[in-house]
Tab-separated table of N, CA and C and ligand atoms in Angstrom:
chain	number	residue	atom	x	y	z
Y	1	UNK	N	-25.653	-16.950	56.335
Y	1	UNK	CA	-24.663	-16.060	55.724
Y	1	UNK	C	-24.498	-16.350	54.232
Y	2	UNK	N	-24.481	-17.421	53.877
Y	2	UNK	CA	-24.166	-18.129	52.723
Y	2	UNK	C	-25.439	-18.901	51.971
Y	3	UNK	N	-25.555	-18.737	51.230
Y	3	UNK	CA	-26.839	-19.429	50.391
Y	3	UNK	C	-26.641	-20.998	50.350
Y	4	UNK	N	-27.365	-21.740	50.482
Y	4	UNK	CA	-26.835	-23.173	49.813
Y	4	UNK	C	-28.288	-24.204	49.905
Y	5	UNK	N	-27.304	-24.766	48.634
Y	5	UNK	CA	-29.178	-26.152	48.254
Y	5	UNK	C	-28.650	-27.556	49.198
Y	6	UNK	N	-29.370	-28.086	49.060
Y	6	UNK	CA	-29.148	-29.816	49.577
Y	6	UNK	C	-29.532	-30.443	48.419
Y	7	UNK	N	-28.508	-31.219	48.265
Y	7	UNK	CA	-28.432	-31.600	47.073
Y	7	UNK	C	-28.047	-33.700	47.317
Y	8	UNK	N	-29.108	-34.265	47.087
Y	8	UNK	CA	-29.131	-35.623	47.857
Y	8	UNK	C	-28.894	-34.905	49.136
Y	9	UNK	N	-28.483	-35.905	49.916
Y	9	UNK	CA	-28.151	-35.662	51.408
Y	9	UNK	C	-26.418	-34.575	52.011
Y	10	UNK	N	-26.255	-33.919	51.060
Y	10	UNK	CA	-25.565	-32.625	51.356
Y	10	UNK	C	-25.410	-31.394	50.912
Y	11	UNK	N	-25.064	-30.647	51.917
Y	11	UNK	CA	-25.516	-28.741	51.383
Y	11	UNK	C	-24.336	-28.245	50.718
Y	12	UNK	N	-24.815	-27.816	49.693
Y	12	UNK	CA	-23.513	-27.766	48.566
Y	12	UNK	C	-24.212	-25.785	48.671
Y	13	UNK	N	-22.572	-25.079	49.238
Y	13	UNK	CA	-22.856	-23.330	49.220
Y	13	UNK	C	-22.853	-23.097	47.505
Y	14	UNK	N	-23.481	-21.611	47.974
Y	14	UNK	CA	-23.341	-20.947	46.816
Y	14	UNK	C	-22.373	-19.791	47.043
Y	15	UNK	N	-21.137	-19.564	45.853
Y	15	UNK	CA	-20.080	-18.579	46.498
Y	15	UNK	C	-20.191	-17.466	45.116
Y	16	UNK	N	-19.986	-16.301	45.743
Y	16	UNK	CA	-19.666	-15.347	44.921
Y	16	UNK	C	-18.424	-14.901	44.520
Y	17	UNK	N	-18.443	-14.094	43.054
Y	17	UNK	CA	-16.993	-13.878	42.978
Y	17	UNK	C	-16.137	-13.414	44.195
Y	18	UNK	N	-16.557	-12.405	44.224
Y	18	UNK	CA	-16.040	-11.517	45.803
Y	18	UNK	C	-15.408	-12.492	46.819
Y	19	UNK	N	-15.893	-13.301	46.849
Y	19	UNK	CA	-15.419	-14.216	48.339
Y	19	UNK	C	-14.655	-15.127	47.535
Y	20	UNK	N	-14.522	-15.712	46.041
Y	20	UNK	CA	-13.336	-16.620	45.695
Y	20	UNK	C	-12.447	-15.744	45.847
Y	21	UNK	N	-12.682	-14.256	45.017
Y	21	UNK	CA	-11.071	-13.509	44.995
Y	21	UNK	C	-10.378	-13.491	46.292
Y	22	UNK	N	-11.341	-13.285	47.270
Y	22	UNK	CA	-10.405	-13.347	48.619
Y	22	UNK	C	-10.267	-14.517	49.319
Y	23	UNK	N	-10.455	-15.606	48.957
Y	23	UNK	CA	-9.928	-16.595	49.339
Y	23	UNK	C	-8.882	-16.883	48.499
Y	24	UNK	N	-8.296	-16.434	47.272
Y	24	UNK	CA	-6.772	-16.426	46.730
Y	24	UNK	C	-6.264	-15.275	47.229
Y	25	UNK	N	-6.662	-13.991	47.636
Y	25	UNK	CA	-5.653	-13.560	47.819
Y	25	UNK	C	-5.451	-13.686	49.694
Y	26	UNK	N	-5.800	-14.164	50.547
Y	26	UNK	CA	-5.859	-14.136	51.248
Y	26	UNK	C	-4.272	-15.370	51.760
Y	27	UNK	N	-4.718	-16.527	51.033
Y	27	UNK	CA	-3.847	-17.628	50.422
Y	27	UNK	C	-2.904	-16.874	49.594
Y	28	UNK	N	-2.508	-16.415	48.417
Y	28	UNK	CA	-1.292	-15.553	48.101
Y	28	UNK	C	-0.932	-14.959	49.043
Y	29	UNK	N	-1.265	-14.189	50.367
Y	29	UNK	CA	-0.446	-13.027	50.892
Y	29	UNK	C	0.471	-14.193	51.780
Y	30	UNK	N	0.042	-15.234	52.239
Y	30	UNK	CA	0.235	-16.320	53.329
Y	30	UNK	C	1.327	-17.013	52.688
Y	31	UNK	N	1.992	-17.032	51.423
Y	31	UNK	CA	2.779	-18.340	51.011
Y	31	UNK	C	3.914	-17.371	51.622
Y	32	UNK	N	3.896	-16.304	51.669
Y	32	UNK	CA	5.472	-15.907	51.852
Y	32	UNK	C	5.972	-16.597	53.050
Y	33	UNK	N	5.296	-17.086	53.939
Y	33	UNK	CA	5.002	-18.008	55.098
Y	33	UNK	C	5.758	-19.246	55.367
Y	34	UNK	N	5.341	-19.850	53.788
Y	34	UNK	CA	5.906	-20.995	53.777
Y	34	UNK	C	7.103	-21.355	54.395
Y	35	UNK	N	6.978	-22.755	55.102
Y	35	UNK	CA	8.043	-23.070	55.320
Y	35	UNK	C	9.090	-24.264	55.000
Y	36	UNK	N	10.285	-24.312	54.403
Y	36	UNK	CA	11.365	-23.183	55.288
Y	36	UNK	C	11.347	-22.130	54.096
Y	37	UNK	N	10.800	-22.489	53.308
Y	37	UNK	CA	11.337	-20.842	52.376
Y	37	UNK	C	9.971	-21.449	51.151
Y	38	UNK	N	9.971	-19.501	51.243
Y	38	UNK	CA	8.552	-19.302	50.732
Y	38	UNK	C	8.546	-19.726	49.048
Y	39	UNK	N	9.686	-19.635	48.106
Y	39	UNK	CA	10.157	-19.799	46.754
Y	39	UNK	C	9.583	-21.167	46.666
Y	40	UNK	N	9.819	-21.795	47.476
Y	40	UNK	CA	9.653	-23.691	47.375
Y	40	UNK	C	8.379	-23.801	48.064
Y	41	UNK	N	7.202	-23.344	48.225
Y	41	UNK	CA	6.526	-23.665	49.144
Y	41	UNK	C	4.953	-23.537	48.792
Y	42	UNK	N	4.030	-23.754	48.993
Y	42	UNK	CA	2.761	-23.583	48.786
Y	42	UNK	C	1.393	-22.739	49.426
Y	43	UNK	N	0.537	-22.544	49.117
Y	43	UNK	CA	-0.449	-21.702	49.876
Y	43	UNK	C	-2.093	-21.942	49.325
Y	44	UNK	N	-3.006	-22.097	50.534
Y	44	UNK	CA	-3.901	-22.321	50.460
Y	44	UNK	C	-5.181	-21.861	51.658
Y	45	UNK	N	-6.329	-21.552	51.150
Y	45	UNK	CA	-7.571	-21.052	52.209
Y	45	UNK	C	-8.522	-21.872	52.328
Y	46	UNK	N	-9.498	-22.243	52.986
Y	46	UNK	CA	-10.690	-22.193	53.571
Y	46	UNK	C	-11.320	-21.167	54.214
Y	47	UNK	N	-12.541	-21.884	53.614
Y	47	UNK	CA	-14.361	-20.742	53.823
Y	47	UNK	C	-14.929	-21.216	55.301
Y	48	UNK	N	-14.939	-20.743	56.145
Y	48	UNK	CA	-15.934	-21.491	57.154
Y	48	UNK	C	-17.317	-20.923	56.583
Y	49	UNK	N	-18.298	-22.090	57.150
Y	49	UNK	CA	-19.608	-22.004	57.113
Y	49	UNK	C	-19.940	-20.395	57.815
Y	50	UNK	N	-19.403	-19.956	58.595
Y	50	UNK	CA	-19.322	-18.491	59.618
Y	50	UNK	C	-18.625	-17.297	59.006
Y	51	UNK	N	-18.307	-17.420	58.001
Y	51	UNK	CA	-17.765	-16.541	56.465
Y	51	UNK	C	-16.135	-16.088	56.918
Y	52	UNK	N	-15.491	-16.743	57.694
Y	52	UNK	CA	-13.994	-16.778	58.062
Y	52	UNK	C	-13.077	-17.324	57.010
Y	53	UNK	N	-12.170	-16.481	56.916
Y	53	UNK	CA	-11.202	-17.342	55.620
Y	53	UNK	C	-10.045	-17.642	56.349
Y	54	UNK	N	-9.401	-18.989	56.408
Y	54	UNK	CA	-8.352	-19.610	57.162
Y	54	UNK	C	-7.320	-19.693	56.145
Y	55	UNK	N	-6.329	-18.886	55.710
Y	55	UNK	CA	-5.051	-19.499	55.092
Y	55	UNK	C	-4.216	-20.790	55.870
Y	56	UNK	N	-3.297	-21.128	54.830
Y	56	UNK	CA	-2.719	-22.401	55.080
Y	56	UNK	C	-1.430	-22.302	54.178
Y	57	UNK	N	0.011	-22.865	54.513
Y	57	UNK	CA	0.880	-22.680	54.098
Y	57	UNK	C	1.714	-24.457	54.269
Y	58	UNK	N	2.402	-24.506	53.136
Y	58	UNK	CA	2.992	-25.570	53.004
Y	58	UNK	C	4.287	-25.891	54.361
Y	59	UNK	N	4.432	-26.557	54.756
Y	59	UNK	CA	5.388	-26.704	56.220
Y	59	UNK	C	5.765	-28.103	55.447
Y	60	UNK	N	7.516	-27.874	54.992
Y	60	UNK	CA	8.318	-29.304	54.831
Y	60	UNK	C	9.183	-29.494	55.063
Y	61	UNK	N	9.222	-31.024	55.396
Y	61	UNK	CA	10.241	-31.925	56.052
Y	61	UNK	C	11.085	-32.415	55.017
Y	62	UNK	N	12.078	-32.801	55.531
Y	62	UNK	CA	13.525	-33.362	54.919
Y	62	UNK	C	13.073	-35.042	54.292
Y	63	UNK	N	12.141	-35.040	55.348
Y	63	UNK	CA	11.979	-36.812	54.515
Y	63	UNK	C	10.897	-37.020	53.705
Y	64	UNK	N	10.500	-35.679	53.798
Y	64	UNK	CA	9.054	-35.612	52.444
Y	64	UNK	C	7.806	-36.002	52.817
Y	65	UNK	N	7.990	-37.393	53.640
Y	65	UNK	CA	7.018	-38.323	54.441
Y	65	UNK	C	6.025	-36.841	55.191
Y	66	UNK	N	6.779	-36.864	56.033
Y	66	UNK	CA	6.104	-35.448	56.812
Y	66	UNK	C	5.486	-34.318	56.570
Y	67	UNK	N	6.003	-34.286	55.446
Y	67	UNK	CA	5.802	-32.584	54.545
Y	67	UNK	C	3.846	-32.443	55.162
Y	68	UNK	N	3.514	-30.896	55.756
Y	68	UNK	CA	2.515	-31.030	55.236
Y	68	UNK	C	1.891	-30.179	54.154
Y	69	UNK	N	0.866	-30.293	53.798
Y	69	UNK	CA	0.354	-29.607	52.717
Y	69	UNK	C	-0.572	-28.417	52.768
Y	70	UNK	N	-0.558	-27.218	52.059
Y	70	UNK	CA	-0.986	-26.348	52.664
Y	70	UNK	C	-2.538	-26.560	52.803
Y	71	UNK	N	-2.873	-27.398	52.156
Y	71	UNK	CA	-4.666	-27.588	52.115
Y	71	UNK	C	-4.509	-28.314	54.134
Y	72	UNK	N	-4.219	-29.065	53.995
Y	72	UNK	CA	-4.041	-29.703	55.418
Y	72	UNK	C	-3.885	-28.503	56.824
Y	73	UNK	N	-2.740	-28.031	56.639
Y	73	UNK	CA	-3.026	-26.631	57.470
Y	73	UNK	C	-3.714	-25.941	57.868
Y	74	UNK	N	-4.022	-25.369	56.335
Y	74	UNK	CA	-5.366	-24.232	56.439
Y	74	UNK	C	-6.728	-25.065	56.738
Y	75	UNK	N	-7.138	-26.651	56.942
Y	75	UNK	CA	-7.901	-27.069	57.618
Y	75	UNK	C	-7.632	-27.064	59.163
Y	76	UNK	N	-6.442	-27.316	59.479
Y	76	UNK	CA	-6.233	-27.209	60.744
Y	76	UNK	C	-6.477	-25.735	61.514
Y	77	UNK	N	-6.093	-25.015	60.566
Y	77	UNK	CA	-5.969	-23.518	61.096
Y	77	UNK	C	-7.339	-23.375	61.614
Y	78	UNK	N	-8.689	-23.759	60.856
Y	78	UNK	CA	-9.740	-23.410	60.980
Y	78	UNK	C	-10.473	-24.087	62.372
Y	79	UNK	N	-9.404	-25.535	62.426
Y	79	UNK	CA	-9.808	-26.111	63.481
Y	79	UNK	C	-9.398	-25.714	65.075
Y	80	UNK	N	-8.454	-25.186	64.594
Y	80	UNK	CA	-7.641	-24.111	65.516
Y	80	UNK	C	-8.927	-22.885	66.316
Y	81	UNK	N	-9.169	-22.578	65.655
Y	81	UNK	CA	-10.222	-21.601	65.802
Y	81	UNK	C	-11.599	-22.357	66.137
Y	82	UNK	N	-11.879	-23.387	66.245
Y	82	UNK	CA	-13.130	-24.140	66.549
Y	82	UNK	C	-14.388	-24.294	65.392
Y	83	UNK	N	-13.077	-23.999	64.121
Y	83	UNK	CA	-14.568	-24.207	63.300
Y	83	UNK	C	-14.474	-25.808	62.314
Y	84	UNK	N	-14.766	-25.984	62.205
Y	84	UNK	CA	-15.137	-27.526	61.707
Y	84	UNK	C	-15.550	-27.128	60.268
Y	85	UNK	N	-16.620	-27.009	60.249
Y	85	UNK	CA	-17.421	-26.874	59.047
Y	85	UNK	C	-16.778	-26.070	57.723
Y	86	UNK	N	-16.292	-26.648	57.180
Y	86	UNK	CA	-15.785	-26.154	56.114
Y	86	UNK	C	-17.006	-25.893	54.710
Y	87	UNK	N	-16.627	-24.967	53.815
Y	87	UNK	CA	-17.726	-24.830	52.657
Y	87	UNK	C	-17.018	-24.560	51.499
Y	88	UNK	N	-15.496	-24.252	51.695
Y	88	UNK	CA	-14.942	-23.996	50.274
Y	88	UNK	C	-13.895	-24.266	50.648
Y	89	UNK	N	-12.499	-24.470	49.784
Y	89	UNK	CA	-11.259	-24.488	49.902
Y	89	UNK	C	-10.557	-24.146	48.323
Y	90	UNK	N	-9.464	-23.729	48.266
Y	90	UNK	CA	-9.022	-23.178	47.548
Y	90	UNK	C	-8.469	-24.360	46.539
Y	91	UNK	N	-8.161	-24.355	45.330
Y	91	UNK	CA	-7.279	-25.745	44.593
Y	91	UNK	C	-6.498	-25.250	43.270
Y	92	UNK	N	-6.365	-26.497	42.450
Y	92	UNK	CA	-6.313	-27.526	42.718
Y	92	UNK	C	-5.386	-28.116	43.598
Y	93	UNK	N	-6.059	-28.809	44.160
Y	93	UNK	CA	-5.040	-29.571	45.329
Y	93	UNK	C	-4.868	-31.270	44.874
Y	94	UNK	N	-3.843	-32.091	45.181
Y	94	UNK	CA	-3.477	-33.450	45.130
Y	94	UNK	C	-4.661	-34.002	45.257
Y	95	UNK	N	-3.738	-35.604	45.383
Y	95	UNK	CA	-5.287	-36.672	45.812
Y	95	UNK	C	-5.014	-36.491	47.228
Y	96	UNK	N	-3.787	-36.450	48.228
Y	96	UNK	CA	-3.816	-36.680	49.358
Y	96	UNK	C	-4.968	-35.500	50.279
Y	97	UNK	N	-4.385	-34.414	49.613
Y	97	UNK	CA	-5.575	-33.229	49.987
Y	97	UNK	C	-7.013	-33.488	49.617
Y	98	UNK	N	-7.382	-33.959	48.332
Y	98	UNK	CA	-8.570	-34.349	48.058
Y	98	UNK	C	-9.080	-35.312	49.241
Y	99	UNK	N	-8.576	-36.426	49.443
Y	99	UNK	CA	-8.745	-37.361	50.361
Y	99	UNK	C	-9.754	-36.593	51.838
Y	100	UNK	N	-8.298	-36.160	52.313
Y	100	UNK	CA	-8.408	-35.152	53.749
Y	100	UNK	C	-9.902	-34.006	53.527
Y	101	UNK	N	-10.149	-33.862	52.009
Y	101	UNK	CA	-11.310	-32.922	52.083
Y	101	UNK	C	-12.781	-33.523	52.068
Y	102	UNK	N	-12.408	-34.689	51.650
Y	102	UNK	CA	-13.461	-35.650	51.558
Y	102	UNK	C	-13.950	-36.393	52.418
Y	103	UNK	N	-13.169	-36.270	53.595
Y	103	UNK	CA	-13.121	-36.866	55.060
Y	103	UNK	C	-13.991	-35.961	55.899
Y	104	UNK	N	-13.659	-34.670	55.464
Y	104	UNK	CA	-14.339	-33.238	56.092
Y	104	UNK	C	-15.677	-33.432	55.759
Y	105	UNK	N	-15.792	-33.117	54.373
Y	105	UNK	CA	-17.022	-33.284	53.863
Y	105	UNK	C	-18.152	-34.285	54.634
Y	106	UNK	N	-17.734	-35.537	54.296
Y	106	UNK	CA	-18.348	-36.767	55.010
Y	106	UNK	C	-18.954	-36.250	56.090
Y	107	UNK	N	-18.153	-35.902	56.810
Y	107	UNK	CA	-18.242	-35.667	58.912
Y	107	UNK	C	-19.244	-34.283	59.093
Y	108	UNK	N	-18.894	-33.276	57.802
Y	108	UNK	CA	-19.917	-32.133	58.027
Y	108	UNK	C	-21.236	-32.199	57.939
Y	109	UNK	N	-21.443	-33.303	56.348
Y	109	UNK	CA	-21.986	-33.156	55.532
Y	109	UNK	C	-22.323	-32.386	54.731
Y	110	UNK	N	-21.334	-31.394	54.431
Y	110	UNK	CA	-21.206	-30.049	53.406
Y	110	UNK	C	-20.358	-31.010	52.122
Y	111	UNK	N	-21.118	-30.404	50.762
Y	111	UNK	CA	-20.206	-31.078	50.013
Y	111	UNK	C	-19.387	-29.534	49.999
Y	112	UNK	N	-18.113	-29.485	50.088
Y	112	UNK	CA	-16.921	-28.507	50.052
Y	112	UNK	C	-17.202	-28.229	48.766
Y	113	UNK	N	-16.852	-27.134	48.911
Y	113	UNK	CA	-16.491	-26.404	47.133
Y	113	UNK	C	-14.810	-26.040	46.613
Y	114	UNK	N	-14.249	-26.585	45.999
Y	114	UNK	CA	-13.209	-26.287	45.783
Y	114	UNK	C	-12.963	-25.833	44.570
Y	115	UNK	N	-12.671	-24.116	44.799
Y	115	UNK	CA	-12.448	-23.164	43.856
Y	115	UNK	C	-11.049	-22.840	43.436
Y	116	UNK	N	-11.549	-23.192	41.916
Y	116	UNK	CA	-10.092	-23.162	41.246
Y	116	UNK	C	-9.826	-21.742	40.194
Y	117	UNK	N	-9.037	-21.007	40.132
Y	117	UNK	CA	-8.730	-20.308	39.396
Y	117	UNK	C	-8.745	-20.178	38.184
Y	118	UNK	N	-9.263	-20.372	36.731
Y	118	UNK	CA	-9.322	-20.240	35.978
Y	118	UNK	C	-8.532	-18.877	35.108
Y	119	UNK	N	-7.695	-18.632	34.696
Y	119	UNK	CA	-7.202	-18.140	34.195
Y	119	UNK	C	-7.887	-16.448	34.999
Y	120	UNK	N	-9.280	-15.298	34.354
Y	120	UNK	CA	-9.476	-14.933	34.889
Y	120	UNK	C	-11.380	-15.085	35.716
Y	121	UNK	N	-11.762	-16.464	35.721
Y	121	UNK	CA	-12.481	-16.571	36.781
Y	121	UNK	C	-12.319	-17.753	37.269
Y	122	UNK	N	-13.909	-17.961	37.947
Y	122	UNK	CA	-13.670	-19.037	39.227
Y	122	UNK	C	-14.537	-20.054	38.648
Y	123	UNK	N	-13.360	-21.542	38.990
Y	123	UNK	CA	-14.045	-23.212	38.687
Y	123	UNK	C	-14.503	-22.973	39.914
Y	124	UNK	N	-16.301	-23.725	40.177
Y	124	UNK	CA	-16.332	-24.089	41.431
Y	124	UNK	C	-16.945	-25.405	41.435
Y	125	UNK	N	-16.482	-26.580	42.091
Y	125	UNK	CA	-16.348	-27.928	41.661
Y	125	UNK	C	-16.726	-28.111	43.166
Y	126	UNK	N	-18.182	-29.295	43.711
Y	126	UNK	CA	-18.041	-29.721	44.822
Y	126	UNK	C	-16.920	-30.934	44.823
Y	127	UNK	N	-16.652	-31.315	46.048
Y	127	UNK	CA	-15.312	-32.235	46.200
Y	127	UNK	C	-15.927	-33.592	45.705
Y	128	UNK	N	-17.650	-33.851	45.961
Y	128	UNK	CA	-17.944	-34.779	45.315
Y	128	UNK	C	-17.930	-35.301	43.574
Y	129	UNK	N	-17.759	-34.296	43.394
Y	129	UNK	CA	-17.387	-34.196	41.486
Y	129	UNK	C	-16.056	-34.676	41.458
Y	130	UNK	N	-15.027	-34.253	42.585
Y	130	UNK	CA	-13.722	-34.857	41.920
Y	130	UNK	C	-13.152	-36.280	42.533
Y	131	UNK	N	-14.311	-36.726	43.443
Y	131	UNK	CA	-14.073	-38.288	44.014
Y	131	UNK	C	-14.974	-38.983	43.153
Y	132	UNK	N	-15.367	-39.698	42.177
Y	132	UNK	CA	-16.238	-40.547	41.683
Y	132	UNK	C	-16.477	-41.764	42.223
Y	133	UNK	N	-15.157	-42.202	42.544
Y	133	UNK	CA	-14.878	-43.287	43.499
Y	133	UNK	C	-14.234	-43.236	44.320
Y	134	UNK	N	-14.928	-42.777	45.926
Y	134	UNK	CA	-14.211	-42.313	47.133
Y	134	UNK	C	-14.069	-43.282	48.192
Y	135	UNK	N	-13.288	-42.756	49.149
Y	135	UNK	CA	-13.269	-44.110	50.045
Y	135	UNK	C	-13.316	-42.898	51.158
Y	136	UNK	N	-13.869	-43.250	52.531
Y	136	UNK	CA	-14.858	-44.246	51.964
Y	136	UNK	C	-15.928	-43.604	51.581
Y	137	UNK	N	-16.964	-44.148	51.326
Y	137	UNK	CA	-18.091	-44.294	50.279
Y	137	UNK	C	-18.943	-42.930	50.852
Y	138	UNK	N	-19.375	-43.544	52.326
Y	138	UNK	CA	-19.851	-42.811	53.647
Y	138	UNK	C	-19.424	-43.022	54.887
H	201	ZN	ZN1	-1.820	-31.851	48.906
């Protein structure tokens, strides 16, 4: 469905505009979602390898500890659905999200692409560009 090189030992996609725009707006229509209230809250997508876009919405707790993050979600969402394989996700996201994407990555062996908005186009950064020093390693 998706083009992609191997690049060392992982397949880094190739994405078109078309499919970043709708992975923000797909993620914009979803924050109203947020919970408990959408004003305070966050929003985020994933690409499956199977060309599915999973939104994700910020869900927070009172002790913060808990809060989760919408990158976290919208991985779950996808897992929800039985797909694993992730190839893009929406950003910029934290280190804790970075972390959690880098964990994905590892286990797929897709380096994720995480597409960032640029004013009016698209950063597309594998997740290995923004760990230099990841844990773990492999
Ligand atoms: Zn986060």
């Amino acid at each position: 469905m998706f083009k992609f090189k191997k690049i060392k030992d992982k397949l880094v996609y190739q994405l078109d505009e078309k499919v970043c725009q709708k992975m923000f707006s797909i993620a914009n229509q979803a924050v109203k979602n947020a919970y408990p209230k959408s004003a305070e809250g966050y929003s985020a997508s994933v690409l499956t390898k199977k060309g599915h876009i999973y939104p994700g919405v910020s869900y927070n707790s009172d002790t913060l500890t808990l809060t989760m993050h919408s990158e976290a979600v919208a991985l779950a969402h996808a897992v929800l659905h039985g797909e694993k394989d992730i190839i893009a996700i929406t950003g910029p996201n934290c280190h804790i999200c970075k972390q959690l994407i880098w964990e994905n990555s590892l286990r797929s062996g897709i380096d994720i692409i995480v597409v960032i908005k640029d004013k009016n186009r698209f950063k597309k950064i594998p997740i290995s560009q923004l760990m230099p020093y990841p844990w773990p390693e492999k």
